XYZ file of C-alpha atoms in Angstrom:
671
model
C 0.091 -0.091 0.184
C 1.481 3.475 -1.052
C 1.871 6.332 1.143
C -0.873 8.109 -0.722
C -3.077 5.286 0.026
C -2.102 5.110 3.904
C -2.981 8.783 4.317
C -6.622 8.388 2.875
C -7.559 5.880 5.833
C -8.386 8.058 9.207
C -6.640 6.374 12.225
C -8.438 3.977 14.352
C -10.276 6.356 17.034
C -10.504 9.093 14.653
C -13.951 11.058 14.636
C -15.105 12.103 11.343
C -18.022 13.033 9.507
C -19.144 10.594 6.601
C -21.923 11.461 4.148
C -25.045 9.152 4.661
C -24.598 8.077 1.062
C -21.320 6.944 1.818
C -22.385 4.539 4.862
C -23.014 0.604 3.973
C -24.138 -2.228 6.368
C -21.503 -4.172 7.723
C -21.050 -7.916 6.631
C -19.754 -8.515 10.030
C -22.584 -7.334 12.036
C -23.518 -9.884 14.602
C -27.339 -8.677 14.341
C -28.740 -11.046 11.700
C -32.618 -10.331 12.450
C -33.429 -7.058 10.602
C -34.506 -4.224 12.798
C -38.424 -4.062 12.797
C -40.140 -1.109 11.028
C -41.344 0.194 14.613
C -37.641 0.255 15.813
C -36.597 2.164 13.032
C -39.318 4.510 13.232
C -38.398 5.080 16.773
C -34.805 5.876 15.949
C -35.951 8.475 13.268
C -38.411 9.977 15.423
C -35.681 10.651 18.500
C -33.095 11.170 15.863
C -35.116 14.169 14.531
C -35.975 15.606 17.877
C -32.557 15.190 19.533
C -30.034 14.400 17.001
C -27.664 11.353 16.976
C -27.023 10.959 20.609
C -24.432 8.145 20.073
C -21.713 7.693 17.336
C -21.744 4.964 14.726
C -18.931 2.934 14.765
C -17.343 2.371 11.155
C -14.548 0.789 9.173
C -13.285 1.744 5.976
C -14.122 -0.393 3.053
C -11.276 -1.896 1.168
C -11.168 -3.385 -2.441
C -9.415 -6.525 -3.416
C -6.357 -4.719 -3.449
C -6.569 -2.988 -0.085
C -7.418 0.371 -1.327
C -10.041 2.204 0.468
C -12.991 3.016 -1.432
C -14.504 5.952 0.005
C -17.184 4.007 1.715
C -17.623 2.715 5.369
C -19.160 -0.019 7.015
C -21.414 0.467 9.994
C -20.031 -1.916 12.744
C -22.295 -0.096 15.266
C -25.254 2.071 14.533
C -27.088 0.105 11.797
C -30.556 0.870 13.246
C -29.439 4.745 13.400
C -28.280 4.424 9.543
C -31.526 2.992 8.521
C -33.536 5.758 10.322
C -31.548 8.341 8.818
C -32.369 6.779 5.247
C -36.051 6.716 6.279
C -35.486 10.452 6.978
C -34.451 10.880 3.393
C -37.143 8.986 1.943
C -39.183 11.457 3.844
C -37.403 14.282 2.484
C -36.241 15.368 5.891
C -32.971 15.342 5.151
C -30.539 14.816 2.122
C -28.514 11.632 1.206
C -25.442 13.767 1.850
C -26.435 14.475 5.115
C -22.865 14.489 7.409
C -22.928 11.550 10.121
C -20.798 11.757 13.093
C -18.573 8.549 13.329
C -15.857 6.794 15.121
C -13.300 4.728 13.114
C -12.329 1.606 14.720
C -10.070 -0.733 12.761
C -8.133 -2.046 16.064
C -10.815 -4.139 17.360
C -12.735 -6.943 15.626
C -15.623 -5.885 14.048
C -17.786 -9.003 14.688
C -16.578 -9.010 18.152
C -17.526 -5.304 19.187
C -20.934 -5.556 16.991
C -21.764 -8.486 19.331
C -20.584 -6.982 22.385
C -22.955 -3.461 21.562
C -25.970 -5.772 21.818
C -25.006 -7.976 24.596
C -23.114 -6.299 27.118
C -25.580 -3.871 28.212
C -28.570 -3.541 30.728
C -31.879 -2.190 29.638
C -33.424 0.236 31.803
C -35.881 -1.157 34.274
C -39.135 -0.460 32.911
C -40.367 1.582 36.057
C -37.702 4.227 35.282
C -39.337 4.631 31.973
C -42.492 4.909 33.092
C -41.673 7.597 35.744
C -39.194 9.461 33.054
C -41.998 9.684 30.811
C -44.235 11.134 33.881
C -41.461 13.484 34.476
C -41.191 14.944 30.861
C -45.071 15.406 31.074
C -44.983 17.208 34.294
C -41.789 19.327 34.078
C -41.850 20.068 30.347
C -45.228 20.199 29.758
C -45.120 17.605 26.967
C -48.521 16.064 25.814
C -48.805 12.226 24.830
C -48.248 13.501 21.177
C -45.224 15.356 21.878
C -43.446 12.549 23.617
C -44.832 9.816 21.042
C -43.150 12.112 18.144
C -39.739 12.623 20.055
C -39.520 8.743 20.946
C -40.827 7.202 17.866
C -44.044 5.335 19.755
C -47.719 5.682 19.358
C -49.671 8.119 21.431
C -51.651 5.544 23.056
C -48.247 4.004 24.354
C -47.249 7.109 25.812
C -50.513 7.419 27.728
C -50.217 3.941 29.004
C -46.668 4.848 30.345
C -47.867 7.935 31.853
C -50.675 6.381 33.560
C -48.405 3.632 35.020
C -45.862 6.206 35.812
C -48.286 8.078 37.961
C -49.153 4.909 40.060
C -48.732 5.002 43.742
C -45.073 4.765 44.796
C -45.789 1.538 46.911
C -46.952 -0.300 43.947
C -44.078 0.938 41.754
C -41.610 -0.389 44.428
C -43.078 -3.763 44.650
C -43.179 -3.808 40.838
C -39.325 -2.981 41.127
C -38.878 -5.755 43.711
C -40.708 -8.508 41.779
C -43.775 -8.637 44.020
C -46.003 -7.472 40.933
C -45.513 -8.471 37.309
C -46.554 -5.664 34.578
C -49.899 -6.990 34.121
C -50.753 -6.603 37.706
C -49.196 -3.026 37.557
C -51.466 -2.237 34.590
C -54.451 -3.491 36.669
C -53.887 -1.103 39.326
C -53.419 1.710 36.776
C -56.902 1.738 35.675
C -57.397 4.469 38.596
C -54.961 7.017 40.014
C -56.191 6.947 43.183
C -53.379 5.935 45.206
C -55.249 5.245 48.491
C -57.646 2.756 46.747
C -54.585 1.190 45.074
C -52.793 0.567 48.478
C -56.009 -0.671 49.983
C -56.691 -3.246 47.143
C -53.290 -4.222 47.473
C -53.736 -4.986 51.020
C -56.845 -6.995 50.534
C -55.035 -9.254 47.864
C -54.459 -12.891 48.990
C -52.633 -15.596 47.272
C -54.973 -14.458 44.073
C -53.138 -11.542 42.416
C -54.569 -12.005 38.914
C -54.869 -8.866 37.047
C -58.743 -9.404 36.570
C -59.163 -9.612 40.034
C -57.411 -6.585 40.760
C -59.503 -4.577 38.121
C -62.676 -6.150 39.470
C -61.532 -4.914 43.050
C -60.534 -1.372 41.812
C -64.041 -1.203 40.197
C -66.442 -2.854 42.117
C -68.227 0.443 43.093
C -68.288 1.366 39.573
C -70.826 0.745 36.731
C -69.501 -0.791 33.601
C -70.329 0.975 30.351
C -71.931 -1.850 29.286
C -74.474 -1.825 32.384
C -78.084 -1.469 31.217
C -78.456 1.641 33.110
C -75.430 3.454 31.289
C -76.867 2.212 27.890
C -80.046 3.746 28.440
C -78.935 7.364 29.636
C -75.898 7.067 27.390
C -72.420 8.065 28.246
C -72.526 11.670 26.639
C -75.579 12.748 28.735
C -73.901 11.124 32.165
C -70.770 13.189 31.279
C -72.525 16.270 30.280
C -74.376 15.930 33.984
C -70.837 15.995 35.401
C -70.198 12.081 35.466
C -66.714 10.809 35.112
C -65.729 7.841 33.349
C -62.708 5.839 34.636
C -60.977 4.181 31.313
C -58.647 1.043 31.425
C -55.784 2.006 28.733
C -54.287 -1.821 28.840
C -57.665 -3.918 27.992
C -60.708 -3.351 26.038
C -62.962 -1.954 28.436
C -65.839 -1.401 26.273
C -66.568 2.204 27.098
C -64.919 2.070 30.821
C -66.641 2.501 34.327
C -68.822 5.073 35.433
C -67.887 6.492 38.677
C -70.722 8.569 39.772
C -73.136 5.588 40.712
C -75.668 7.868 42.561
C -75.636 10.692 39.493
C -76.241 7.774 37.137
C -79.195 6.191 38.900
C -80.534 9.844 39.192
C -80.580 10.138 35.378
C -82.019 6.776 35.003
C -84.742 7.425 37.144
C -85.444 10.522 35.710
C -85.605 9.554 32.168
C -87.655 6.431 32.906
C -90.271 8.732 34.872
C -90.460 10.873 31.646
C -90.886 7.774 29.466
C -93.581 6.745 31.762
C -95.371 10.546 31.655
C -95.050 10.228 27.997
C -96.887 6.888 28.007
C -99.661 7.935 30.212
C -100.370 10.974 28.324
C -100.256 9.191 25.035
C -102.382 6.221 25.620
C -104.654 7.712 28.533
C -103.779 5.144 31.486
C -104.704 6.304 34.897
C -101.389 5.743 35.990
C -97.950 4.673 35.120
C -94.765 3.591 37.360
C -91.290 3.622 36.471
C -89.189 0.557 37.671
C -85.781 -0.749 36.952
C -87.061 -4.326 37.179
C -90.494 -5.840 37.036
C -92.329 -5.688 40.360
C -93.606 -9.254 40.486
C -95.201 -8.769 43.825
C -97.555 -5.902 42.718
C -100.582 -7.859 43.886
C -102.793 -6.461 40.984
C -104.952 -8.063 38.535
C -104.289 -7.821 35.047
C -106.288 -7.113 32.135
C -105.218 -7.878 28.342
C -106.552 -6.383 25.323
C -109.208 -7.985 23.113
C -109.513 -8.773 19.344
C -111.051 -6.161 17.286
C -111.283 -5.925 13.558
C -108.840 -3.500 11.620
C -110.603 -0.596 9.563
C -110.791 -0.883 6.035
C -108.138 1.642 5.445
C -105.614 -0.326 7.994
C -106.512 -3.825 6.440
C -105.568 -2.591 2.817
C -102.402 -0.928 4.189
C -101.686 -4.488 5.716
C -102.187 -6.279 2.811
C -100.038 -3.865 0.473
C -97.190 -3.957 3.242
C -97.349 -7.946 3.405
C -97.455 -8.154 -0.244
C -94.536 -5.586 -0.501
C -92.564 -8.008 2.220
C -93.321 -11.171 0.565
C -92.241 -9.914 -2.878
C -88.783 -8.546 -1.588
C -88.453 -11.998 0.230
C -88.598 -13.760 -2.883
C -86.632 -11.408 -4.870
C -83.662 -11.675 -2.473
C -84.137 -15.153 -1.199
C -80.849 -16.504 -2.620
C -78.470 -13.478 -1.712
C -76.167 -13.957 1.254
C -75.715 -10.397 2.122
C -78.388 -7.804 1.617
C -77.328 -4.026 0.637
C -78.012 -1.577 3.335
C -80.808 -0.099 1.224
C -82.538 -3.441 0.712
C -81.920 -4.210 4.337
C -83.721 -0.742 5.263
C -86.537 -1.697 2.874
C -86.974 -4.819 4.915
C -86.724 -2.985 7.965
C -89.406 -0.533 7.219
C -91.941 -2.983 6.062
C -91.380 -4.942 9.130
C -92.018 -1.929 11.439
C -95.305 -0.996 9.426
C -96.793 -4.864 9.770
C -96.021 -4.799 13.123
C -97.846 -1.396 13.794
C -100.773 -2.329 11.709
C -101.265 -5.904 13.384
C -100.952 -4.481 16.956
C -104.309 -2.405 16.062
C -105.706 -5.812 16.004
C -105.599 -5.866 19.731
C -107.335 -2.824 21.835
C -108.209 -2.228 25.501
C -111.704 -0.992 26.369
C -111.537 2.428 27.092
C -113.091 1.997 30.574
C -110.199 -0.616 31.321
C -107.425 2.079 30.382
C -109.245 4.847 32.743
C -109.069 2.535 35.682
C -106.056 0.678 35.204
C -102.012 1.586 34.587
C -98.839 0.244 33.296
C -95.074 -0.424 34.446
C -92.376 0.895 32.356
C -89.395 -1.489 32.631
C -85.714 -1.147 32.310
C -84.733 -4.038 29.938
C -81.453 -5.756 30.484
C -80.335 -4.408 27.004
C -80.928 -0.782 28.079
C -84.113 -0.528 26.142
C -87.595 0.300 27.459
C -90.463 -2.560 28.113
C -94.055 -1.317 28.781
C -96.154 -3.898 30.734
C -99.695 -2.622 30.428
C -103.225 -3.275 32.179
C -102.711 -3.861 35.801
C -105.695 -2.865 38.149
C -105.121 -1.475 41.971
C -107.491 -3.215 44.185
C -108.851 0.175 44.983
C -109.868 0.668 41.143
C -111.717 -2.475 40.711
C -115.223 -2.225 39.697
C -117.765 -2.467 42.725
C -119.332 -5.877 42.648
C -123.151 -5.881 42.077
C -125.451 -6.750 45.107
C -125.714 -10.497 43.645
C -122.013 -10.763 43.403
C -121.433 -9.561 46.970
C -124.007 -12.076 48.268
C -122.027 -14.751 46.357
C -118.770 -13.302 47.852
C -120.083 -13.340 51.440
C -121.440 -16.931 51.018
C -117.795 -18.121 49.809
C -116.355 -16.431 52.759
C -118.852 -17.962 55.279
C -118.798 -21.310 53.657
C -122.649 -22.039 54.464
C -125.443 -22.267 51.853
C -128.955 -22.969 51.894
C -130.804 -24.513 49.405
C -131.838 -21.286 47.917
C -128.609 -19.887 48.093
C -129.267 -17.724 50.908
C -126.544 -16.846 53.800
C -127.444 -17.957 57.309
C -126.116 -16.543 60.679
C -125.661 -18.151 64.024
C -124.925 -21.625 65.264
C -126.374 -24.088 62.821
C -126.885 -26.825 65.462
C -129.026 -24.351 67.713
C -131.031 -23.162 64.726
C -132.200 -26.507 63.774
C -133.080 -27.587 67.081
C -134.797 -24.009 67.866
C -136.855 -23.849 64.195
C -138.464 -27.444 63.955
C -141.632 -25.848 63.482
C -140.765 -23.445 60.703
C -141.228 -24.485 57.143
C -139.046 -21.849 55.682
C -136.107 -22.044 57.834
C -132.488 -22.541 56.430
C -130.819 -25.931 56.180
C -128.274 -26.270 59.255
C -124.340 -26.050 58.431
C -124.212 -29.674 59.384
C -126.674 -31.086 57.133
C -125.298 -28.814 54.164
C -122.007 -30.087 55.142
C -123.198 -33.961 55.137
C -125.044 -33.927 52.226
C -122.520 -31.915 49.547
C -119.929 -34.469 51.030
C -122.034 -37.355 49.500
C -122.211 -35.294 46.363
C -118.408 -34.671 46.331
C -118.017 -38.537 46.307
C -120.582 -39.024 43.549
C -118.940 -36.292 41.427
C -115.383 -37.990 42.249
C -116.593 -41.599 41.090
C -118.371 -39.985 37.757
C -115.211 -37.987 37.068
C -113.091 -40.824 37.556
C -114.682 -42.567 34.564
C -114.833 -39.607 32.102
C -111.161 -38.619 31.499
C -112.287 -35.901 29.282
C -114.175 -34.215 31.536
C -111.393 -34.400 34.188
C -109.235 -32.687 31.601
C -112.143 -29.858 31.356
C -111.830 -29.493 35.327
C -108.181 -29.461 36.073
C -107.915 -27.064 33.161
C -110.593 -24.906 34.594
C -108.879 -25.047 38.132
C -105.474 -23.900 36.937
C -106.924 -21.196 34.611
C -109.052 -19.826 37.159
C -106.019 -19.257 39.508
C -103.678 -18.372 36.851
C -105.382 -15.979 34.976
C -107.744 -14.419 37.451
C -106.820 -12.689 40.777
C -108.091 -13.776 43.925
C -110.980 -15.769 41.939
C -111.957 -18.652 44.235
C -114.052 -20.265 41.398
C -112.438 -23.689 40.991
C -113.621 -27.063 42.341
C -110.887 -29.169 41.906
C -108.170 -28.917 44.453
C -105.267 -28.452 42.452
C -103.071 -25.368 43.255
C -100.355 -23.965 41.029
C -97.102 -23.087 42.404
C -95.633 -20.366 40.004
C -91.937 -19.845 40.475
C -90.400 -16.397 39.128
C -87.700 -17.244 37.047
C -86.469 -13.513 36.914
C -85.585 -13.970 40.610
C -82.826 -16.637 39.452
C -81.664 -15.428 36.052
C -81.044 -11.727 35.351
C -82.677 -10.694 32.215
C -84.212 -13.947 31.448
C -87.548 -12.126 30.355
C -85.525 -10.134 27.892
C -84.145 -13.151 26.008
C -86.178 -14.637 22.697
C -87.511 -17.341 24.816
C -88.476 -15.337 27.613
C -90.580 -12.967 25.083
C -91.865 -15.945 23.468
C -93.382 -17.413 26.822
C -94.852 -14.017 27.305
C -96.591 -13.565 24.067
C -97.962 -16.977 24.656
C -99.068 -16.206 27.942
C -100.711 -12.887 26.739
C -102.363 -14.840 23.842
C -104.363 -16.863 26.283
C -105.152 -14.048 28.749
C -106.891 -12.026 25.679
C -109.048 -15.099 25.079
C -110.259 -15.471 28.754
C -114.104 -14.551 29.392
C -114.236 -11.388 31.902
C -116.160 -13.041 34.108
C -114.569 -16.132 36.066
C -118.136 -17.810 36.051
C -118.156 -18.139 32.467
C -114.714 -19.772 32.476
C -116.115 -23.334 32.494
C -118.275 -23.031 29.532
C -115.042 -21.473 27.764
C -112.913 -24.145 28.743
C -115.815 -26.947 27.810
C -116.191 -25.558 24.446
C -112.951 -25.580 23.238
C -111.931 -28.072 20.753
C -109.822 -30.622 22.141
C -106.413 -29.578 20.658
C -107.168 -26.016 21.931
C -108.042 -27.293 25.345
C -105.134 -29.525 25.772
C -102.957 -26.618 24.563
C -104.594 -24.528 27.303
C -104.112 -27.305 29.699
C -100.201 -27.699 28.743
C -99.613 -23.987 28.725
C -101.175 -23.945 32.383
C -99.230 -27.011 33.537
C -96.003 -25.670 32.180
C -96.189 -22.426 33.981
C -95.769 -24.495 37.166
C -92.734 -26.302 36.138
C -89.561 -25.690 38.443
C -86.205 -27.350 37.746
C -84.339 -24.644 39.129
C -81.289 -25.724 41.191
C -81.123 -23.909 44.512
C -77.715 -23.605 46.346
C -78.966 -24.834 49.533
C -82.146 -26.794 48.114
C -81.714 -30.671 48.204
C -84.520 -32.046 45.947
C -82.508 -34.941 44.274
C -85.765 -37.018 43.252
C -87.517 -33.869 41.768
C -84.517 -32.978 39.554
C -84.068 -36.769 38.377
C -87.930 -35.985 37.326
C -87.002 -32.824 35.499
C -84.543 -34.811 33.522
C -87.111 -37.424 32.595
C -89.697 -34.737 31.732
C -86.737 -33.297 29.493
C -86.413 -36.652 27.927
C -89.926 -36.836 27.228
C -90.429 -33.541 25.542
C -87.125 -33.529 23.629
C -85.997 -30.675 25.349
C -82.947 -29.226 23.086
C -81.462 -26.242 24.838
C -79.544 -25.078 21.845
C -82.573 -23.695 20.595
C -82.993 -21.253 23.672
C -79.750 -20.838 25.118
C -75.970 -20.579 23.860
C -72.761 -20.044 25.797
C -71.531 -16.446 25.295
C -69.255 -14.350 27.694
C -71.725 -12.709 29.370
C -74.235 -15.976 30.053
C -71.582 -18.726 30.774
C -68.023 -18.048 29.673
C -67.143 -15.099 31.590
C -68.427 -16.192 34.706
C -66.071 -19.462 34.911
C -62.733 -20.247 35.385
C -60.006 -20.518 32.514
C -59.923 -24.282 33.294
C -63.600 -24.666 32.372
C -63.406 -22.388 29.661
C -60.641 -24.757 28.003
C -62.588 -27.843 28.937
C -65.710 -26.511 27.085
C -63.646 -25.643 23.919
C -62.031 -29.149 24.071
C -65.365 -30.757 24.432
C -67.009 -28.422 21.690
C -64.265 -27.994 19.422
C -60.956 -30.002 19.600
C -58.138 -30.496 21.985
C -56.088 -28.504 19.731
C -58.330 -25.411 19.664
C -58.226 -25.321 23.558
C -54.432 -25.841 23.628
C -54.071 -22.587 21.223
C -56.050 -20.769 23.727
C -54.361 -22.042 27.140
C -51.573 -18.996 27.170
C -54.601 -16.246 26.878
C -55.699 -13.677 29.379
C -59.223 -14.872 30.720
C -61.206 -12.139 28.781
C -59.675 -12.531 25.602
C -60.146 -16.749 26.225
C -63.783 -16.239 27.088
C -64.234 -14.057 23.931
C -62.434 -16.493 21.502
C -64.342 -19.702 23.074
C -67.641 -17.620 22.420
C -66.665 -17.452 18.692
C -65.512 -20.981 18.588
C -68.684 -22.524 20.169
C -71.207 -20.374 18.369
C -71.928 -23.126 15.856
C -71.098 -26.136 17.761
C -74.278 -26.541 19.837
C -72.047 -27.038 23.007
C -73.777 -26.861 26.221
C -72.604 -27.502 29.890
C -73.826 -30.278 31.537
C -76.764 -28.939 33.677
C -78.349 -27.977 30.137
C -78.083 -31.373 28.343
C -80.705 -33.856 27.766
C -80.294 -37.284 27.559
C -80.974 -39.349 24.770
C -84.478 -40.751 24.821
C -84.338 -44.469 26.149
C -86.303 -46.448 23.997
C -87.486 -49.724 25.038
C -88.399 -52.380 22.405
C -89.862 -55.404 24.076
C -90.025 -58.828 22.397
C -91.408 -61.732 23.574
C -88.231 -63.094 25.286
C -88.037 -59.630 26.807
C -91.596 -59.847 28.004
C -91.096 -63.371 29.199
C -87.875 -62.728 31.014
C -89.496 -59.530 32.491
C -92.459 -61.551 33.796
C -89.710 -64.032 35.675
C -88.040 -60.919 36.940
C -91.508 -59.896 38.527
C -92.071 -63.073 39.855
C -88.856 -63.447 41.649
C -89.153 -59.953 43.017
C -92.836 -61.184 44.429
C -91.170 -63.983 46.206
């Protein structure tokens, strides 16, 4: 190498400025995995804000003859070189931008490249969080400004600022390894240090992040709550309410902190809805309730069928025809356009509006009864109409009053007149009177014989027995306080809404309510006409009413402290008998099931419903993510938890040998 050539190569340790276009990636760089786009973006943002804080280390490029080419290989600082090239692409700098470098021809390029990436210790994340917080507090930098200076997203900056603002006690626990980052992030859902520390003291062995979040938000209302959905987050915040947001998980809108304010807004809005219903429909009263008051103690009246006006009948026919034509036109289309979907929606609404006119309440019924305005589980309003307070019932006629007195006193004479005093004394003192009433003792005696005759005859006429039982059930189900039945069967009705929140709002719940209301509308107004109504129904209709009344008494609810093994076994047999398939009424969702069980149970469900492989792929997920993923996987499988499964019907086909064997078995048992 000539003297001139030697002079062109700077000595090792020399600081020089090299044009960016003269820098190349070193083939001796120990880092083989390329820098990520995010990392390069971060370098570029940092350099744009603060310049290159650490010199690049380079060695001259030599050709085959050992002559310097004027280019330099970057031994240390390849990420910074790529960041500057990105800035060139963005036209922030030129290719000729001088880059400060240190020449190193003494050390092995590969070894110092490896040393640069290995012999160092990253800053503890806690220090980073607090440093970001310091930039915001002392220099007034916002999230966007900090993000631009360090090449991260504003959301990442907000997360680090939130973590930097956590209680010093929590931060020290994180530094000491007593809390992991997920747990620290869970504490950061609130900036209340006192509350953070109080929850930390309450934690036992279970320090799961979801448990920490639950404890920190147990006095708040999630934005998915029906009250929040009914009022609206915007209305709540405009009223001065605050919303707690979780920057680290999908919080579905956050948590409303001022529960009293929210409840006040709900009460006011529900009350306004109730007032509007009363004014628009003419009810005597309306009451607003979060939940339906099942213990209202009122009789309910239902609307009766009316003929549509000619105008409405024509409009219904046109709307139904258009709906049918649209259905036929698009029956093979997998996904409807927004316009067509809107047309279907408009026609359905019009048909529903006109069909509703087929039912109407009498004006005098509306004038003396009222309606409950209820908040559904999904945050919508439900209106239950036609309830009559005891004080608003129509006065009984004189004959009805006498009948009521007889019923209460339990005594009757041959002409249906009531009697007073001691029956036996009256019988002894009035032997000479021809028009005296029969004594209670005698009436009791002869009506006992009549009852026996009724039992004997009824036992031989199953069809009439069905009428009697149906009458007894309907009289007690559809008429409040109507002691009109003679068969001693009493329905015991279990309020399922007390056991499963929101069950009335589900499609099966609404289907049952509609079925019950349909029968209620058909009931005669006077309970004394009920027997004739039931008796004159055709066989299928009578059996349908009978089945409905019996079904209302079914109770297969399993309570924590209630032990009814034989009854529950019967419930299983009933499920088999009616071929119950709960997939038509229920499916496992995050809200209904998956969000309320352990991760192990979720994985078990996926393993049973989908495959073991699918469950294994989910094993490392957080519980919330796991539950959502499981809901998607199980949606089309028909999987059910064991309490909802129905056993396969046990069909017993008996041949001659089986019959003989069973006969032998019976004989052996008898012996």
